[in-house]
Coordinates of C-alpha atoms in Angstrom, one line a residue:
M160 CA 101.2 125.7 123.5
K161 CA 99.2 123.5 121.0
N162 CA 100.1 119.8 120.8
I163 CA 99.9 118.4 117.2
L164 CA 100.6 114.7 116.4
F165 CA 101.4 113.6 112.8
A166 CA 100.5 110.0 112.1
S167 CA 101.9 108.4 109.0
S168 CA 103.0 105.1 107.5
E169 CA 106.3 106.6 106.2
C170 CA 108.5 109.5 106.9
V171 CA 112.0 110.7 105.8
P172 CA 114.7 109.9 106.8
F173 CA 113.4 106.7 108.4
I174 CA 111.4 105.0 105.7
K175 CA 110.3 106.3 102.2
T176 CA 108.5 104.8 99.2
G177 CA 107.1 108.1 97.8
G178 CA 106.3 111.8 98.3
L179 CA 104.2 111.2 101.4
A180 CA 107.5 110.5 103.4
D181 CA 108.9 113.9 102.3
V182 CA 105.9 115.7 103.4
V183 CA 105.7 114.1 106.9
G184 CA 109.5 114.4 107.3
S185 CA 109.7 118.1 106.3
L186 CA 106.6 119.8 107.3
P187 CA 106.8 119.6 111.2
K188 CA 110.2 121.4 111.2
Y189 CA 108.5 124.6 109.7
F190 CA 105.8 125.2 112.4
D191 CA 106.2 128.1 114.9
K192 CA 108.1 126.3 117.8
D193 CA 106.7 128.9 120.3
K194 CA 103.1 128.0 119.5
Y195 CA 103.2 124.3 118.4
D196 CA 104.7 121.2 119.8
V197 CA 104.6 118.9 116.7
R198 CA 105.5 115.3 117.1
V199 CA 105.3 112.4 114.6
V200 CA 104.4 108.7 115.1
L201 CA 105.1 105.9 112.6
P202 CA 105.6 102.1 112.6
K203 CA 109.0 100.7 113.5
Y204 CA 109.6 98.6 110.3
N205 CA 112.1 95.9 110.3
C206 CA 113.3 97.1 106.9
M207 CA 114.5 100.5 108.3
F208 CA 118.3 101.0 108.1
Q209 CA 120.0 99.9 111.3
K210 CA 121.4 103.3 112.0
W211 CA 117.9 104.6 112.6
K212 CA 117.0 101.7 114.9
D213 CA 120.2 102.3 116.9
M214 CA 119.0 105.9 117.6
M215 CA 115.8 104.7 119.2
E216 CA 115.2 104.4 123.0
Y217 CA 112.7 102.1 124.5
V218 CA 109.8 103.9 126.3
D219 CA 107.3 101.3 127.4
H220 CA 105.0 98.4 126.1
F221 CA 101.6 97.1 126.7
Y222 CA 99.1 94.7 125.1
M223 CA 96.1 95.8 123.0
N224 CA 93.2 93.8 121.6
L225 CA 93.0 93.5 117.8
A226 CA 91.3 90.9 115.6
G227 CA 90.3 89.1 118.8
E228 CA 93.8 88.6 120.1
E229 CA 96.1 90.6 122.5
R230 CA 98.8 92.1 120.5
Y231 CA 102.1 93.6 121.8
V232 CA 102.6 97.3 121.4
G233 CA 106.1 98.6 122.0
I234 CA 106.9 102.2 122.1
M235 CA 110.3 103.6 120.9
T236 CA 111.3 107.2 120.6
C237 CA 114.1 109.4 119.2
E238 CA 114.7 113.1 118.5
Y239 CA 115.9 114.1 115.0
E240 CA 116.4 117.7 113.8
G241 CA 114.5 119.1 116.7
I242 CA 111.4 116.9 116.3
R243 CA 110.3 114.1 118.6
F244 CA 109.4 110.9 116.8
Y245 CA 107.6 107.8 118.2
F246 CA 107.8 104.4 116.7
I247 CA 105.2 101.6 117.3
D248 CA 107.0 98.2 117.6
N249 CA 105.4 94.9 116.7
E250 CA 107.4 92.3 114.8
Y251 CA 104.4 90.4 113.8
Y252 CA 103.1 93.2 111.8
F253 CA 106.2 95.2 110.8
N254 CA 108.6 92.5 110.0
G255 CA 108.4 92.6 106.2
F256 CA 110.9 93.6 103.6
A257 CA 108.9 96.7 102.6
P258 CA 106.3 98.9 104.3
Y259 CA 103.4 97.6 102.1
D260 CA 104.4 94.0 101.4
G261 CA 102.0 91.1 101.4
D262 CA 98.4 91.0 100.3
P263 CA 95.9 93.8 100.7
K264 CA 94.1 92.1 103.6
W265 CA 97.4 91.9 105.5
N266 CA 98.1 95.6 104.9
I267 CA 94.7 96.5 106.2
E268 CA 95.1 94.5 109.4
K269 CA 98.7 96.0 109.8
F270 CA 97.5 99.6 109.6
A271 CA 94.4 98.9 111.6
F272 CA 96.8 97.7 114.3
F273 CA 98.9 100.9 113.8
S274 CA 95.8 103.3 113.9
K275 CA 94.4 101.8 117.2
A276 CA 97.9 101.7 118.7
V277 CA 98.5 105.5 117.8
L278 CA 95.6 106.4 120.1
S279 CA 96.4 103.7 122.7
I280 CA 100.0 105.0 123.3
L281 CA 99.0 108.6 124.1
P282 CA 98.3 108.2 127.9
V283 CA 101.5 106.1 128.1
I284 CA 103.8 108.7 126.4
G285 CA 102.3 111.6 128.3
F286 CA 101.5 113.6 125.2
R287 CA 97.8 114.4 124.6
P288 CA 97.5 116.1 121.2
D289 CA 94.9 118.9 120.6
L290 CA 94.9 117.6 117.0
I291 CA 96.0 114.5 115.2
H292 CA 97.0 115.0 111.5
C293 CA 96.4 111.8 109.6
H294 CA 97.9 110.9 106.2
D295 CA 96.4 108.7 103.6
W296 CA 94.4 105.5 104.0
Q297 CA 96.9 103.8 106.3
T298 CA 95.8 106.2 109.1
G299 CA 92.1 106.4 108.0
L300 CA 90.9 104.4 111.0
I301 CA 92.4 107.0 113.5
P302 CA 89.5 109.4 113.2
V303 CA 87.0 106.4 113.4
Y304 CA 88.6 105.0 116.5
L305 CA 88.8 108.5 118.0
D306 CA 85.0 108.7 117.6
N307 CA 84.7 105.3 119.2
F308 CA 87.3 105.9 122.0
R309 CA 85.5 108.9 123.4
Y310 CA 83.1 106.5 125.0
L311 CA 86.0 105.2 127.0
G312 CA 86.2 108.4 129.1
E313 CA 87.2 112.0 129.1
Y314 CA 90.7 111.6 127.8
Y315 CA 89.9 111.2 124.1
R316 CA 87.0 113.8 124.0
G317 CA 87.8 116.9 122.2
I318 CA 90.9 115.8 120.2
K319 CA 90.4 117.1 116.7
S320 CA 91.5 115.4 113.5
V321 CA 92.6 116.4 110.0
M322 CA 92.8 113.9 107.2
T323 CA 95.2 114.6 104.3
I324 CA 94.7 112.8 101.0
H325 CA 98.0 112.4 99.2
N326 CA 96.5 110.1 96.5
L327 CA 92.8 109.2 96.4
K328 CA 93.5 106.2 94.2
F329 CA 94.7 104.2 97.3
Q330 CA 91.9 103.7 99.8
G331 CA 92.3 100.5 101.9
V332 CA 89.3 98.5 100.7
W333 CA 88.4 95.0 101.9
D334 CA 85.1 93.1 102.6
R335 CA 83.1 94.4 105.5
E336 CA 82.9 91.2 107.6
T337 CA 86.7 90.9 107.6
V338 CA 87.4 94.5 108.4
Q339 CA 84.8 94.5 111.2
A340 CA 86.4 91.3 112.7
I341 CA 89.9 92.9 112.5
T342 CA 88.9 96.4 114.0
G343 CA 86.4 95.2 116.6
L344 CA 84.3 98.2 115.7
P345 CA 80.5 97.9 116.1
D346 CA 78.0 97.5 113.3
Y347 CA 77.2 101.2 113.6
Y348 CA 80.3 102.2 111.6
F349 CA 79.7 99.8 108.7
V350 CA 76.9 101.5 106.9
P351 CA 76.9 103.5 103.7
D352 CA 77.1 107.0 105.2
K353 CA 80.1 105.9 107.4
M354 CA 82.8 103.3 106.4
E355 CA 80.9 101.2 103.9
A356 CA 81.4 101.9 100.2
Y357 CA 79.8 99.8 97.5
K358 CA 79.2 96.8 100.0
D359 CA 83.0 96.8 101.2
A360 CA 84.7 98.6 104.0
N361 CA 86.8 101.5 103.0
L362 CA 89.4 102.8 105.5
L363 CA 90.1 106.0 103.8
K364 CA 86.3 106.8 103.5
G365 CA 86.1 106.3 107.3
G366 CA 88.9 108.8 107.8
I367 CA 87.2 111.4 105.5
V368 CA 83.8 110.9 107.1
Y369 CA 85.0 111.3 110.7
A370 CA 87.9 113.8 110.4
D371 CA 87.0 117.4 111.4
K372 CA 88.8 118.8 108.3
V373 CA 90.0 117.1 105.0
T374 CA 92.8 118.4 103.0
T375 CA 94.6 117.4 99.8
V376 CA 98.0 118.4 98.6
S377 CA 97.0 121.1 96.0
Q378 CA 94.0 123.4 95.4
T379 CA 93.3 122.0 91.9
Y380 CA 93.3 118.4 93.1
A381 CA 90.8 119.4 95.8
E382 CA 88.4 120.5 93.1
E383 CA 89.2 117.7 90.7
I384 CA 88.3 114.9 93.2
K385 CA 84.7 116.2 93.4
T386 CA 84.3 115.1 89.8
P387 CA 83.7 111.4 88.7
F388 CA 86.9 111.3 86.5
Y389 CA 89.2 112.0 89.4
G390 CA 87.0 111.1 92.3
E391 CA 87.8 107.3 92.4
A392 CA 84.1 106.6 93.2
L393 CA 84.2 108.9 96.2
D394 CA 83.3 112.1 94.4
G395 CA 79.9 112.2 96.1
L396 CA 81.5 112.1 99.5
M397 CA 83.9 114.8 98.5
N398 CA 81.1 117.0 97.4
A399 CA 79.3 116.3 100.7
R400 CA 82.4 117.4 102.7
S401 CA 83.3 120.2 100.3
N402 CA 82.8 122.9 103.2
D403 CA 85.5 121.1 105.2
L404 CA 87.8 120.3 102.2
C405 CA 90.7 122.4 101.2
G406 CA 93.9 122.1 99.1
I407 CA 97.4 123.1 100.5
V408 CA 100.2 122.6 98.0
N409 CA 103.2 120.6 99.2
G410 CA 106.5 122.4 99.8
L411 CA 110.0 121.3 99.1
D412 CA 112.9 121.1 101.6
Y413 CA 115.0 123.9 100.2
D414 CA 118.0 122.8 102.3
E415 CA 118.0 119.4 100.7
Y416 CA 117.3 120.7 97.2
N417 CA 119.6 123.7 96.8
P418 CA 121.7 124.2 93.6
E419 CA 124.1 126.5 95.4
K420 CA 125.1 123.8 97.9
D421 CA 124.1 120.4 96.6
P422 CA 127.1 118.1 97.1
R423 CA 125.6 115.6 94.6
I424 CA 125.9 117.8 91.5
A425 CA 129.0 118.5 89.4
K426 CA 129.0 122.3 89.7
N427 CA 127.0 124.4 92.1
F428 CA 125.2 127.4 90.6
S429 CA 122.7 130.1 91.5
V430 CA 120.1 132.3 89.8
G431 CA 123.0 134.8 89.2
D432 CA 125.4 132.5 87.4
F433 CA 123.4 129.6 85.9
R434 CA 124.1 130.7 82.4
K435 CA 127.7 129.9 82.8
L436 CA 127.7 127.1 85.3
K437 CA 124.6 125.1 84.7
P438 CA 125.9 123.9 81.3
M439 CA 128.9 122.3 83.1
N440 CA 126.4 120.0 84.8
K441 CA 125.0 119.0 81.5
A442 CA 128.5 118.3 80.1
A443 CA 129.3 116.1 83.1
L444 CA 126.0 114.2 82.8
Q445 CA 126.5 113.6 79.1
E446 CA 129.9 112.2 79.9
E447 CA 128.6 110.0 82.7
L448 CA 125.7 108.5 80.7
G449 CA 127.6 108.2 77.4
L450 CA 125.5 110.7 75.5
D451 CA 126.8 112.8 72.6
R452 CA 128.9 115.7 74.1
D453 CA 127.0 118.7 72.8
P454 CA 126.7 121.7 75.1
K455 CA 124.0 123.2 72.9
A456 CA 121.6 120.2 72.6
M457 CA 118.4 120.6 74.6
M458 CA 118.3 117.9 77.3
I459 CA 114.9 116.7 78.6
G460 CA 114.7 114.8 81.8
M461 CA 112.2 112.4 83.4
V462 CA 112.5 111.1 86.9
S463 CA 109.4 109.1 87.8
R464 CA 107.7 105.9 88.5
L465 CA 107.1 104.4 85.0
T466 CA 103.3 104.0 85.2
D467 CA 100.2 105.0 83.3
Q468 CA 99.3 107.6 86.0
K469 CA 102.5 109.5 85.1
G470 CA 101.5 109.8 81.4
F471 CA 103.9 107.4 80.0
D472 CA 101.4 106.0 77.5
L473 CA 101.6 109.4 75.8
V474 CA 105.4 109.4 75.9
D475 CA 105.4 105.8 74.4
Y476 CA 103.1 106.9 71.6
M477 CA 105.4 109.8 70.6
M478 CA 108.9 108.6 71.6
D479 CA 110.1 107.7 68.1
E480 CA 108.9 111.0 66.7
L481 CA 110.4 113.0 69.6
C482 CA 113.8 111.3 69.0
Q483 CA 113.9 112.8 65.5
D484 CA 114.2 116.3 67.1
A485 CA 117.4 118.0 68.2
V486 CA 117.0 116.8 71.8
Q487 CA 118.6 114.4 74.3
I488 CA 116.4 112.4 76.7
V489 CA 117.4 111.1 80.1
V490 CA 115.1 108.8 82.1
L491 CA 115.4 107.6 85.6
G492 CA 112.9 105.2 87.4
T493 CA 111.3 101.9 87.5
G494 CA 107.7 100.8 87.0
E495 CA 105.7 98.8 84.5
A496 CA 107.7 96.4 82.4
K497 CA 106.3 97.7 79.0
Y498 CA 107.7 101.3 79.8
E499 CA 111.0 100.0 81.2
N500 CA 111.5 98.0 78.0
M501 CA 110.3 100.9 75.8
F502 CA 113.0 103.2 77.2
R503 CA 115.6 100.5 76.9
H504 CA 114.7 100.0 73.3
F505 CA 115.0 103.7 72.4
A506 CA 118.3 104.0 74.4
W507 CA 119.6 101.2 72.1
K508 CA 118.1 102.7 68.9
Y509 CA 119.3 106.2 69.6
S510 CA 122.3 105.5 71.7
G511 CA 123.8 109.0 71.8
K512 CA 120.5 110.7 72.3
V513 CA 118.6 108.6 74.8
S514 CA 119.8 107.3 78.3
A515 CA 117.5 104.9 80.1
N516 CA 118.4 104.4 83.7
I517 CA 115.9 101.7 84.9
F518 CA 116.7 101.8 88.6
Y519 CA 116.4 104.5 91.3
S520 CA 119.3 106.7 92.6
E521 CA 119.0 109.8 94.7
D522 CA 122.4 111.0 93.4
L523 CA 121.5 110.6 89.8
S524 CA 118.1 112.3 90.3
H525 CA 119.8 115.4 91.6
K526 CA 122.2 115.4 88.7
I527 CA 119.3 115.2 86.2
Y528 CA 117.4 118.1 87.9
A529 CA 120.6 120.2 87.8
S530 CA 121.7 119.3 84.2
C531 CA 118.6 119.2 82.1
D532 CA 117.0 122.1 80.3
A533 CA 113.4 120.9 80.5
F534 CA 111.6 118.3 82.6
L535 CA 108.7 116.3 81.1
M536 CA 105.7 115.4 83.4
P537 CA 102.6 114.7 81.3
S538 CA 100.6 113.1 84.2
L539 CA 97.1 111.7 83.9
F540 CA 96.5 113.0 87.4
E541 CA 98.9 114.4 89.9
P542 CA 97.7 115.3 93.4
C543 CA 100.7 117.5 94.0
G544 CA 103.9 116.3 92.5
L545 CA 107.4 117.1 93.8
S546 CA 109.5 116.6 90.7
Q547 CA 108.2 119.8 89.1
L548 CA 109.1 121.7 92.2
M549 CA 112.6 120.2 92.2
S550 CA 113.1 121.1 88.6
L551 CA 111.9 124.7 89.1
R552 CA 114.4 125.0 92.0
Y553 CA 117.3 123.9 89.7
G554 CA 116.2 126.0 86.7
T555 CA 115.0 123.1 84.7
L556 CA 111.8 124.2 83.0
P557 CA 108.8 121.8 83.5
I558 CA 106.7 120.7 80.6
V559 CA 103.5 119.4 82.3
R560 CA 99.8 118.6 81.8
E561 CA 97.5 121.0 83.6
T562 CA 96.2 118.7 86.4
G563 CA 96.3 118.8 90.2
G564 CA 99.5 120.3 91.7
L565 CA 101.1 120.6 88.3
K566 CA 98.5 123.3 87.3
D567 CA 99.0 125.0 90.7
T568 CA 102.8 125.3 90.6
V569 CA 103.8 125.7 86.9
Q570 CA 102.9 129.0 85.3
P571 CA 102.7 128.5 81.5
Y572 CA 105.0 130.6 79.4
N573 CA 103.3 133.6 77.7
E574 CA 105.4 134.9 74.8
Y575 CA 103.5 138.2 74.6
E576 CA 103.6 139.1 78.3
K577 CA 106.9 137.5 78.9
T578 CA 105.7 135.5 81.9
G579 CA 105.7 131.9 83.1
T580 CA 108.0 129.3 84.6
G581 CA 107.4 126.4 82.3
F582 CA 105.1 124.9 79.6
S583 CA 101.8 123.2 79.9
F584 CA 99.0 121.5 77.8
T585 CA 95.4 120.8 78.8
N586 CA 94.1 117.7 77.2
Y587 CA 95.4 114.2 77.9
N588 CA 96.6 113.8 74.3
A589 CA 99.8 112.6 72.8
H590 CA 99.9 115.1 70.0
E591 CA 99.2 117.9 72.3
M592 CA 102.0 116.8 74.5
L593 CA 104.4 116.6 71.5
N594 CA 103.3 120.1 70.2
T595 CA 104.1 121.6 73.7
V596 CA 107.5 119.9 73.8
R597 CA 108.2 121.3 70.3
Y598 CA 107.1 124.8 71.3
A599 CA 109.5 124.5 74.2
E600 CA 112.3 123.5 71.8
H601 CA 111.5 126.5 69.7
I602 CA 111.8 128.9 72.6
Y603 CA 115.0 127.1 73.7
Y604 CA 116.7 127.3 70.3
D605 CA 115.3 130.5 68.8
R606 CA 114.6 132.7 71.8
K607 CA 117.4 132.0 74.2
R608 CA 117.0 135.3 76.1
D609 CA 113.3 134.6 76.8
W610 CA 114.3 131.0 77.9
N611 CA 116.9 132.3 80.3
K612 CA 114.5 134.9 81.8
M613 CA 112.1 132.0 82.4
V614 CA 114.9 130.0 84.2
E615 CA 115.4 133.0 86.4
R616 CA 111.7 133.2 87.4
A617 CA 111.6 129.4 87.9
M618 CA 114.6 129.5 90.3
E619 CA 113.2 132.5 92.2
A620 CA 109.7 130.9 92.7
D621 CA 109.2 130.0 96.4
F622 CA 107.8 126.5 97.0
S623 CA 109.5 126.0 100.3
W624 CA 107.6 124.5 103.3
G625 CA 107.4 127.9 105.1
N626 CA 104.4 129.1 103.1
S627 CA 102.5 125.7 103.4
A628 CA 103.2 125.5 107.1
I629 CA 101.4 128.9 107.6
Q630 CA 98.3 127.6 105.8
Y631 CA 98.4 124.5 107.9
Q632 CA 98.7 126.6 111.1
N633 CA 95.6 128.6 110.0
L634 CA 93.7 125.4 109.4
Y635 CA 94.7 124.1 112.9
A636 CA 93.7 127.4 114.5
S637 CA 90.2 127.1 112.9
L638 CA 89.8 123.8 114.8
I639 CA 91.7 124.4 118.1
G640 CA 92.2 128.2 118.3
E641 CA 95.4 130.1 118.2

């Protein structure tokens, strides 16, 4: 039996701010239970719902030195859907209203505490992992501390580590003196080939340098981050570690996102009957959002953070022109004020055609995936992306820019070979995006049979976690054996 410990700052269903939580909450369930004992450790945030806190049992506590002071480390645990979870309790650090509230320095101290505590609790909980799987910069110090802890004795020697980068843009950077004072690590670690980057300390860099293997959440993103444009000033390091770097595309929880059983949508449907039943979802959404009731109108959805990274500057540039077309546009999400206000403006200007929902609702997101004909995702960069996987699952064809996980998961339509599961464009260019949307409109209105065949292929594509879990198992086996 191989012991695997996932360490993460968030995980569904306990706490979620983005796709990272979906990965850490879903993936452990899909490993072979006869070969792997996979457990998860995360902070016990005060902002978690009470029902999750009520499930937890107290295990033990002790004190640990951090930033020159003795800090309380409480250990709580619970079992959920067959997986054992551990929660590190410290009200001084985890008392905020959100997981990443406060200034950057505070977040660095908070997750330095978490990283050191993850290793410190292992002898107490009686679970010695063969491998620790770390996620994003918040756990970047775990491989560094692991290197440091092996001097404390036999226990920590031989524990392997994997560092998964969900988004290279966020790295956990602060000045060297402060980070050294917080972590208590010796000078040896704060040099350019270890944790130092451009005179500052960089937590994610530390994790990448010291982890035995580095993964990202799609094959294309693993290649992109070796280039200056996508590399966020760490492209040199990514090239240096390229032999130990691989991309494994994220999966989707096919139980949670299932058009045949989803209780949130107006009418359940399958690949066999979507032609008849999927339009009923569109009619229900048009009614709910006050759009013109037109079963034939092509409906385009967007569920996203409204930020530059997601390509909304392209949408902003072309929105007025797009609204001249025979389409309806439904937007759900929050983000930068300029994009929130832009969508509000167009919802006012084209009241029967555009619906701007500037908030977040899990229920409404499912309805949009189930009701729309196409889903627009013109991202500047996208390590993996889950929205396009959800839209494929519900037969809503993605229109994407070819970057990162979008390129890996959406096969562009080829009208001559009758293949593809969506539409894509290459250059980050507003006119190219609009041309691709209009090409999709043309297929939708003029080649309905081809469109429906594409919907069938999209719904039959398999991006469940099972496939990704096998790839992770192979990666673990390369480090710790079968």
